[in-house]
PDB file of C-alpha atoms in Angstrom:
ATOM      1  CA  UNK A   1       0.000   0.000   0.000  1.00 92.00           C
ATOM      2  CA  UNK A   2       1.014   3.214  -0.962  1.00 94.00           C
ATOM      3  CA  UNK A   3       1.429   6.015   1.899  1.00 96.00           C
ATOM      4  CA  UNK A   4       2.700   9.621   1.939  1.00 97.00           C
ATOM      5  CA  UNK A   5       2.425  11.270   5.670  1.00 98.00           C
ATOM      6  CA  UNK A   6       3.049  14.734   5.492  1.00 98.00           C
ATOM      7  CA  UNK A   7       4.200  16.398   8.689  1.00 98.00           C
ATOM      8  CA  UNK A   8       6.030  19.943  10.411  1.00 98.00           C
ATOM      9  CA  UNK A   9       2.812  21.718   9.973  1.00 98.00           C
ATOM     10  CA  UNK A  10       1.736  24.182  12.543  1.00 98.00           C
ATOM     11  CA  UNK A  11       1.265  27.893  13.343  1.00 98.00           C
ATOM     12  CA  UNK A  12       4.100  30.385  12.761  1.00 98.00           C
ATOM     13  CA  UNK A  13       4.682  33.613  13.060  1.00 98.00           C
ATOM     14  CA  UNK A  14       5.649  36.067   9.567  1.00 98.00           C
ATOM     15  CA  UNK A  15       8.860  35.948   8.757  1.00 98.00           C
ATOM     16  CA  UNK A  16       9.700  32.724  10.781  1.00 98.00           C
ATOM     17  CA  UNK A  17      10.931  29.279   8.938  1.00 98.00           C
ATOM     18  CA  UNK A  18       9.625  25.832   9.225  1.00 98.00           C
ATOM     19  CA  UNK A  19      10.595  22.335   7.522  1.00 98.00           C
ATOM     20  CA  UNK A  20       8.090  20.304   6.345  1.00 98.00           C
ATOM     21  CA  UNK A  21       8.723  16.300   5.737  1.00 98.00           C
ATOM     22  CA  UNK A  22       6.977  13.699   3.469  1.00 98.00           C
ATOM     23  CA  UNK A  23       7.820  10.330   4.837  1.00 98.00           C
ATOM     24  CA  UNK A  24       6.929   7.816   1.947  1.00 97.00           C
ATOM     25  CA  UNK A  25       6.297   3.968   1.811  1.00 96.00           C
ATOM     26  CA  UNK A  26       5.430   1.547  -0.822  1.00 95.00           C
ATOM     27  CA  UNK A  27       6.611   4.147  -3.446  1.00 92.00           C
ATOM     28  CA  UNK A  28       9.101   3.722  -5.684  1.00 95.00           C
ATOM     29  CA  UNK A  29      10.177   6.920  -4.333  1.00 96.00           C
ATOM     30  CA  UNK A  30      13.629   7.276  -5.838  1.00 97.00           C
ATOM     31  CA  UNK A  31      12.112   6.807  -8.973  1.00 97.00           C
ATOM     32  CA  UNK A  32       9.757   9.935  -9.060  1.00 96.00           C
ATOM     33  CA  UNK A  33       9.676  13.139  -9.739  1.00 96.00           C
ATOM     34  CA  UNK A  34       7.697  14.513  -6.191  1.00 97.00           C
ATOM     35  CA  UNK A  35       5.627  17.744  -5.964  1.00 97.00           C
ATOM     36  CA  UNK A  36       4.765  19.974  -3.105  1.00 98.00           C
ATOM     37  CA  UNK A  37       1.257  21.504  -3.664  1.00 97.00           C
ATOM     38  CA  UNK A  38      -1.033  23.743  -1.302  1.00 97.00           C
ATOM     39  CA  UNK A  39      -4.668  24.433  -0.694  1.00 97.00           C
ATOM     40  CA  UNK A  40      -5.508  28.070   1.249  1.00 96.00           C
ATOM     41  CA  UNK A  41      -8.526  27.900   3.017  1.00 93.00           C
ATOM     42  CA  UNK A  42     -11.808  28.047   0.749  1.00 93.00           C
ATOM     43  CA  UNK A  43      -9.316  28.064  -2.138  1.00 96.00           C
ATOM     44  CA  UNK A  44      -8.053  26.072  -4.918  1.00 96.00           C
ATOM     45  CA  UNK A  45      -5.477  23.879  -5.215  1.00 97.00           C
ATOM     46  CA  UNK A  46      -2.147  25.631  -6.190  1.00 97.00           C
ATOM     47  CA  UNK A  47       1.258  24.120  -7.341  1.00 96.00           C
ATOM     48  CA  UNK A  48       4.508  24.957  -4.583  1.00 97.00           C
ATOM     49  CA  UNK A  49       7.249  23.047  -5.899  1.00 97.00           C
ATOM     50  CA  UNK A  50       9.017  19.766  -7.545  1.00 97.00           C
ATOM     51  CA  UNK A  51      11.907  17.808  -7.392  1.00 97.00           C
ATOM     52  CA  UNK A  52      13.462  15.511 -10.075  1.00 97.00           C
ATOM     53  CA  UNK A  53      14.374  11.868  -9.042  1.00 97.00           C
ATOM     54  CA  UNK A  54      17.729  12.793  -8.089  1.00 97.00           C
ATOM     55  CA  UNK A  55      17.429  15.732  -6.502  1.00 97.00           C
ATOM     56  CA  UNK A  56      19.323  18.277  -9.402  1.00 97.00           C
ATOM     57  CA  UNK A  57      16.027  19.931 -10.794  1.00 97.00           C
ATOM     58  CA  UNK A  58      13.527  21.943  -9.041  1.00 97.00           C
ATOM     59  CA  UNK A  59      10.980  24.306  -9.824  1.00 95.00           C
ATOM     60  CA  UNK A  60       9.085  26.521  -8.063  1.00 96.00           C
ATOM     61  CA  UNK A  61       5.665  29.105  -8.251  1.00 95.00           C
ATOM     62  CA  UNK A  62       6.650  32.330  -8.148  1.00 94.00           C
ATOM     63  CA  UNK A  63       5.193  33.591  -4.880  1.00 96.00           C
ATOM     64  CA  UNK A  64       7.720  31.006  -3.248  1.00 97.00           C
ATOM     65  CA  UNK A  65      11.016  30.879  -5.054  1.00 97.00           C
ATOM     66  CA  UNK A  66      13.737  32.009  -3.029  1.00 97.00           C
ATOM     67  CA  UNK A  67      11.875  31.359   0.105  1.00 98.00           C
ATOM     68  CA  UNK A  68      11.252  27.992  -0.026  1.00 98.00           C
ATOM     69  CA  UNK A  69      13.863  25.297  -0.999  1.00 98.00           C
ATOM     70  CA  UNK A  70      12.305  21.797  -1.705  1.00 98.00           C
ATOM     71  CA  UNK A  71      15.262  18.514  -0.944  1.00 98.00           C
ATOM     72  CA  UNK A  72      14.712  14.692  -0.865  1.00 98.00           C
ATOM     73  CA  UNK A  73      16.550  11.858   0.545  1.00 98.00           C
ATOM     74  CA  UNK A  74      16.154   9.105  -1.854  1.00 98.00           C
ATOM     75  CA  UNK A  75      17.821   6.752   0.843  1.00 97.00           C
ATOM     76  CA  UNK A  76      15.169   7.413   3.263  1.00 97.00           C
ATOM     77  CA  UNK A  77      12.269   7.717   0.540  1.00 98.00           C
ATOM     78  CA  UNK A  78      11.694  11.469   2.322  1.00 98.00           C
ATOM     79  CA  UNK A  79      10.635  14.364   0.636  1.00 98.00           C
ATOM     80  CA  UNK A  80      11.087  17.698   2.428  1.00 98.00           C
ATOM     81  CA  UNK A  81      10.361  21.506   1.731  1.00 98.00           C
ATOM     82  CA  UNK A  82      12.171  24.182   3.891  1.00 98.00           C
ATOM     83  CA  UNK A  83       9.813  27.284   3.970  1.00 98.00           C
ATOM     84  CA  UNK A  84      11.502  30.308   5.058  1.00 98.00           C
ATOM     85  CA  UNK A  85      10.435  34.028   5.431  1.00 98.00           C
ATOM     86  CA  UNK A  86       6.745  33.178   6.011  1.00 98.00           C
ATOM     87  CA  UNK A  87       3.936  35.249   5.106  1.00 98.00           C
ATOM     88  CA  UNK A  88       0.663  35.226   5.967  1.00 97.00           C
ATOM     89  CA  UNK A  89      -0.293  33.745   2.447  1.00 96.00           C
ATOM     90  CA  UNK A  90       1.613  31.048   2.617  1.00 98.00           C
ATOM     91  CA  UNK A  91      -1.197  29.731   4.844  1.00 97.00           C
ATOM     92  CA  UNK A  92      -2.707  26.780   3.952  1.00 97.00           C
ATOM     93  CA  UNK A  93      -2.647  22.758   3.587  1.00 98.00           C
ATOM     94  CA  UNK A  94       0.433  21.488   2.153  1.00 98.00           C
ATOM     95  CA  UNK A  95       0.184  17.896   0.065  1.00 98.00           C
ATOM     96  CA  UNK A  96       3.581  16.315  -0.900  1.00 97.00           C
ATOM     97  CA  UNK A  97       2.612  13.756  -3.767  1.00 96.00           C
ATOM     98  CA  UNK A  98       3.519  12.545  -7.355  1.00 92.00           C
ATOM     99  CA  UNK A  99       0.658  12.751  -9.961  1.00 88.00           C
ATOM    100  CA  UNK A 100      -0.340   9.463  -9.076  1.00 89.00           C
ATOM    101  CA  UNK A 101      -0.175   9.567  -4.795  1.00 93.00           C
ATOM    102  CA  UNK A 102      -0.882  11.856  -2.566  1.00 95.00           C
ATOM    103  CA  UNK A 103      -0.679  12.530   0.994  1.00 96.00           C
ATOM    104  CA  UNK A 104      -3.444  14.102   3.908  1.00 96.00           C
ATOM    105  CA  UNK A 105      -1.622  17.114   3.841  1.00 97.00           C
ATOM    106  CA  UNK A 106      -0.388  19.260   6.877  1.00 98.00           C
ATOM    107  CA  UNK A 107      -1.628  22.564   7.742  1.00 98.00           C
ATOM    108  CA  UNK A 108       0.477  25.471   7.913  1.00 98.00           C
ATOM    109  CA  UNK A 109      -1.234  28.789   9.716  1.00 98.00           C
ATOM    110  CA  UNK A 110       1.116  31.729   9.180  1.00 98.00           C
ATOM    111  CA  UNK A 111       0.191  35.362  11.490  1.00 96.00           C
ATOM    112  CA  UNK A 112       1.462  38.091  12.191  1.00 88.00           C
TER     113      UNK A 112
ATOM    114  CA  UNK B   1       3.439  32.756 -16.250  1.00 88.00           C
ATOM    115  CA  UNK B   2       1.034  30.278 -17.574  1.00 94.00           C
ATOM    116  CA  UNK B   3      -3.173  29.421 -16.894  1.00 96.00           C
ATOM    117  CA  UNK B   4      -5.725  26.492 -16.929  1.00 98.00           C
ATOM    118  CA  UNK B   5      -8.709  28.017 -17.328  1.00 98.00           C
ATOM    119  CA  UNK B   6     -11.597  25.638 -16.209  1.00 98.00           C
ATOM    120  CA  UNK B   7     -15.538  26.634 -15.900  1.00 98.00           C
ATOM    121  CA  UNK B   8     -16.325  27.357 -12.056  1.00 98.00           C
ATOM    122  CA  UNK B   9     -19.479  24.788 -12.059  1.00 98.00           C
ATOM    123  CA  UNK B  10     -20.559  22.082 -14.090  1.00 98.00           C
ATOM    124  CA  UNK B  11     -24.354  20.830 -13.156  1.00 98.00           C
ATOM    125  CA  UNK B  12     -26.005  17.485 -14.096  1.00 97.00           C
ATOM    126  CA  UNK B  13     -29.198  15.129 -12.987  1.00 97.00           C
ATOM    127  CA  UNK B  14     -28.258  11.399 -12.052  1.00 97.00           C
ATOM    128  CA  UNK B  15     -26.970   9.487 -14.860  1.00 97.00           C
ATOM    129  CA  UNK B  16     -26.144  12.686 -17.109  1.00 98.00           C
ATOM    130  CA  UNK B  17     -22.851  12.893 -18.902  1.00 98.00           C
ATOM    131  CA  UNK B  18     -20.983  15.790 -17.480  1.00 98.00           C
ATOM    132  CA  UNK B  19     -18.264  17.299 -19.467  1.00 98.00           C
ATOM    133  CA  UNK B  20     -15.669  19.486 -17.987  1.00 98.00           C
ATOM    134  CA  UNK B  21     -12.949  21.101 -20.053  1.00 98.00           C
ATOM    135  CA  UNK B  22      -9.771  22.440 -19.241  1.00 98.00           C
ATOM    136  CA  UNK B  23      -7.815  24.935 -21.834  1.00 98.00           C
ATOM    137  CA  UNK B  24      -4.181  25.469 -21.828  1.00 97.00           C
ATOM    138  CA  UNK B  25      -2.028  26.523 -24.630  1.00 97.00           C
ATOM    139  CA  UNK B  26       0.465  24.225 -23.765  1.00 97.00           C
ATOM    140  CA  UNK B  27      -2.206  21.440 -24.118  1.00 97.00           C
ATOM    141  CA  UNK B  28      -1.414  20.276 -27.266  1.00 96.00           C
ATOM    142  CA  UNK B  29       2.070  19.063 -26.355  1.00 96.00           C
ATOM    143  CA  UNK B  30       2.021  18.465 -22.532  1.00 97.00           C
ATOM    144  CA  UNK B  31      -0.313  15.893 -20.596  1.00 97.00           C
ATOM    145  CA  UNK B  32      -3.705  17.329 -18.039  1.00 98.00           C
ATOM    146  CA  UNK B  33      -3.728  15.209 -15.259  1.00 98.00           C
ATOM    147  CA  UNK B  34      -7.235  15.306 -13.616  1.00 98.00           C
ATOM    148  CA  UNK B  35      -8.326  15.138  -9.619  1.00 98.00           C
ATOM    149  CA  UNK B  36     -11.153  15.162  -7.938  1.00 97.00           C
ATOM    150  CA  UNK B  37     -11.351  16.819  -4.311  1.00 97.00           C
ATOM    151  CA  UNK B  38     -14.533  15.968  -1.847  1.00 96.00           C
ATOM    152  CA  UNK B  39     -15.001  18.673   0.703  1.00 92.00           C
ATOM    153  CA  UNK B  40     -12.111  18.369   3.769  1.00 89.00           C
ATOM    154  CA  UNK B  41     -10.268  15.587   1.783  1.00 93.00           C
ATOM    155  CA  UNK B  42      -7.169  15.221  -0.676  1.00 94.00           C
ATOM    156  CA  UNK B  43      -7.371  15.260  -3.798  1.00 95.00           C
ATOM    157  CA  UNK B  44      -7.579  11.781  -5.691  1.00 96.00           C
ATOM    158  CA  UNK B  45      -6.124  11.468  -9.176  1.00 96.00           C
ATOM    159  CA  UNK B  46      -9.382  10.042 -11.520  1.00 98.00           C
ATOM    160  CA  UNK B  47      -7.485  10.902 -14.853  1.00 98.00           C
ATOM    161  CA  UNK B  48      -3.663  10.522 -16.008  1.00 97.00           C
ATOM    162  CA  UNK B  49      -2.058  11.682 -18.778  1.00 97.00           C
ATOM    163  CA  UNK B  50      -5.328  12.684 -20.527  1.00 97.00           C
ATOM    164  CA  UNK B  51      -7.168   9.151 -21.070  1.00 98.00           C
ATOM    165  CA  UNK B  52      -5.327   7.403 -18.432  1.00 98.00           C
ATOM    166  CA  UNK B  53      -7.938   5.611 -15.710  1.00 97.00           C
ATOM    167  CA  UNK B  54      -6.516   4.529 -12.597  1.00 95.00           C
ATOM    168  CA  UNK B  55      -7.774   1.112 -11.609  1.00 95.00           C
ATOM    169  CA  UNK B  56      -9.317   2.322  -8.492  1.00 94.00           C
ATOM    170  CA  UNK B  57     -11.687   4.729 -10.007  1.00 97.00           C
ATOM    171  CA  UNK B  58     -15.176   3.535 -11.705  1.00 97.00           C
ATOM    172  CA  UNK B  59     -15.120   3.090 -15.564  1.00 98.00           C
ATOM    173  CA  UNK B  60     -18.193   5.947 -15.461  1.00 98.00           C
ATOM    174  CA  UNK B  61     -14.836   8.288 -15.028  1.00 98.00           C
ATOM    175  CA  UNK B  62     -12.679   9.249 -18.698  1.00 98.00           C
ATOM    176  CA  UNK B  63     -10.450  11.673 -20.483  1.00 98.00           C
ATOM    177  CA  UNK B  64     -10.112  13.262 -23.609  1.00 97.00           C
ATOM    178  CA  UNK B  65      -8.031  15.822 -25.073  1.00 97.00           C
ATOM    179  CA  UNK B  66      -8.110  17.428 -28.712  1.00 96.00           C
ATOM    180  CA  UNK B  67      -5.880  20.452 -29.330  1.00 96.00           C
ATOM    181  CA  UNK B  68      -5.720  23.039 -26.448  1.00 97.00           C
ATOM    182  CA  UNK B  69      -8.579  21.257 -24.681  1.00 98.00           C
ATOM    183  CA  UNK B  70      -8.407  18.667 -22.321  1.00 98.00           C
ATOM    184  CA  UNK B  71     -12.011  17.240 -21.372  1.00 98.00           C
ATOM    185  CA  UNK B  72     -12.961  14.782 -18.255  1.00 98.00           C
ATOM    186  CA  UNK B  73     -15.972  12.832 -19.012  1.00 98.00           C
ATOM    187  CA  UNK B  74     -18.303  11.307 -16.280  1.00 98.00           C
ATOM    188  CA  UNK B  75     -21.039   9.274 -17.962  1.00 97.00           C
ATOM    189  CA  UNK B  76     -23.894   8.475 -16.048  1.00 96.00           C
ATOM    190  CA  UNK B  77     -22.712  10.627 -13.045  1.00 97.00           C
ATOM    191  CA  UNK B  78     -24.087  10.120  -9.985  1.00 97.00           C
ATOM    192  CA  UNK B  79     -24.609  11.918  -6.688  1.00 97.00           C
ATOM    193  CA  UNK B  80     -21.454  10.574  -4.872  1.00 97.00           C
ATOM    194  CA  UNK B  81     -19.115  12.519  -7.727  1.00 98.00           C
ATOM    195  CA  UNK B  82     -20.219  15.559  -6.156  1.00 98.00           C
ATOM    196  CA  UNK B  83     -16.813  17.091  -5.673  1.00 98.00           C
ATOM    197  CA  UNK B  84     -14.546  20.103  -7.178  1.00 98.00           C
ATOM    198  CA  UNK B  85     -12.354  18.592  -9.899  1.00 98.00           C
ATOM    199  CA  UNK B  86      -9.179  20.479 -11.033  1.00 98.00           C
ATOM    200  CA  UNK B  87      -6.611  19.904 -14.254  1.00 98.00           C
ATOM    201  CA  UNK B  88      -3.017  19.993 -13.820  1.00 97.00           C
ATOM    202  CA  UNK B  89      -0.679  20.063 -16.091  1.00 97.00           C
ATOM    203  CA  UNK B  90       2.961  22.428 -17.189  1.00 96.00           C
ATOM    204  CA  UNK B  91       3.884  24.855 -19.443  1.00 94.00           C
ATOM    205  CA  UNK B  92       5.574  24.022 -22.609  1.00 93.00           C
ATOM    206  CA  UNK B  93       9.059  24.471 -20.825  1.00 92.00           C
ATOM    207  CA  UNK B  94       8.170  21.687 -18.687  1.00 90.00           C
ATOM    208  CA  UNK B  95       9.253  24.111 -15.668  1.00 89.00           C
ATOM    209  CA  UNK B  96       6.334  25.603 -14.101  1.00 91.00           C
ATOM    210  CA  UNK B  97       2.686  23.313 -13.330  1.00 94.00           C
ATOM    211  CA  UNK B  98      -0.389  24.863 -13.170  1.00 96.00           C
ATOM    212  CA  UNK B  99      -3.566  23.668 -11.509  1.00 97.00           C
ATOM    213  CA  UNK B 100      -7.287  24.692 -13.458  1.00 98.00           C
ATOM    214  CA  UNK B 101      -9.240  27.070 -10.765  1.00 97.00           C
ATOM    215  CA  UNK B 102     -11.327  24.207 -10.223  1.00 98.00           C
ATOM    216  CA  UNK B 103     -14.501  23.284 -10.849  1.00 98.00           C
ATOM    217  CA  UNK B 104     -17.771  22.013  -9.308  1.00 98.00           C
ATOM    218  CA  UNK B 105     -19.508  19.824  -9.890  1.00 98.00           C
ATOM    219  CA  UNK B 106     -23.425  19.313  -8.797  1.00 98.00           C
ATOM    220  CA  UNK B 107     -25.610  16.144  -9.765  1.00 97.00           C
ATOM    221  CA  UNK B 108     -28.960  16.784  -8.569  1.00 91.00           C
TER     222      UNK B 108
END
């Protein structure tokens, strides 16, 4: 069975920094590219980020490059997504997935 | 930048075909990917790669695409597909994914 837990969620503060994980099991993880995604509240879904297989590509939405640094750890079938410099619009559930999978999400509630 | 632009609601009785199109001028060349989202839950991928079922979802649920329209078909829909469904797919560089604004869809 496929799983993808998502965790690190929480409530910040603007301008703080958080890590969120992706711990995945019967995935062929190393074999997948892996996307971050997020839903704000009442909203639609909105592309964050992606990784290539091995880690050397990644692309991001505009509103987060060169905030937010996605990394995975093929060896421990982890995906990860360091968010730093938080704004209040960054608030919202965060899925980690591949087209195919996805995870529960984990909420991320950013004040000021 | 780059858009999906999907209608905001779709509405059908039981056992209507609805139709949902997604339009993308990247479309042509790059795959929509299609999920449907129940209220408080993640999405679920019903459609890959345009046509592409996934085993777990009913046969009711298919895909087409034709230029720079991708389409999701539900034949005979029926109440429990009540649920926003989004497209997803990338821009011709293959750098930056996209995600339709979503759309609703009511069977009553």
């Amino acid at each position: 069975e496929v799983q993808l837990v998502e965790s690190g969620g929480g409530s910040f503060q603007v301008g703080e920094s958080v890590r969120l994980s992706c711990a995945t099991s019967g995935l062929a993880f190393s074999t997948f590219w892996m996307h971050w995604i997020r839903q704000a509240p009442g909203k639609g879904l909105v592309f964050v980020s992606r990784i290539s297989t091995d880690g050397t590509v990644t692309n991001y939405a505009d509103s987060v490059r060169g905030r937010f640094v996605i990394s995975r750890d093929n060896a421990r079938n982890t995906l990860y997504l360091q968010m730093n410099n938080l704004r209040a619009d960054d608030s919202g559930v965060y899925y980690c997935g591949q087209v195919g999978y996805w995870g529960q999400g984990t909420r991320v509630t950013v004040s000021s | 930048s780059y858009e999906l632009t999907q209608p905001p609601s779709v509405s059908v009785s039981p056992g209507q075909t609805a139709r949902i199109t997604c339009s993308g001028d990247a479309l042509p060349k790059k795959y929509a990917h299609w999920f449907q989202q129940k209220s408080g839950q993640a999405p679920v991928l019903v459609i890959q790669e345009d046509t592409k079922r996934p085993s777990t979802i009913p046969a009711r649920f298919s895909g087409s695409s034709s230029g720079t329209v991708a389409t999701l078909i539900i034949s005979g829909a029926q109440v429990e597909d009540e649920a926003d469904y989004y497209c997803y797919s990338t821009d011709s560089t293959d750098s930056l994914w996209v995600f339709g604004g979503g759309t609703k869809l009511t069977v009553l």
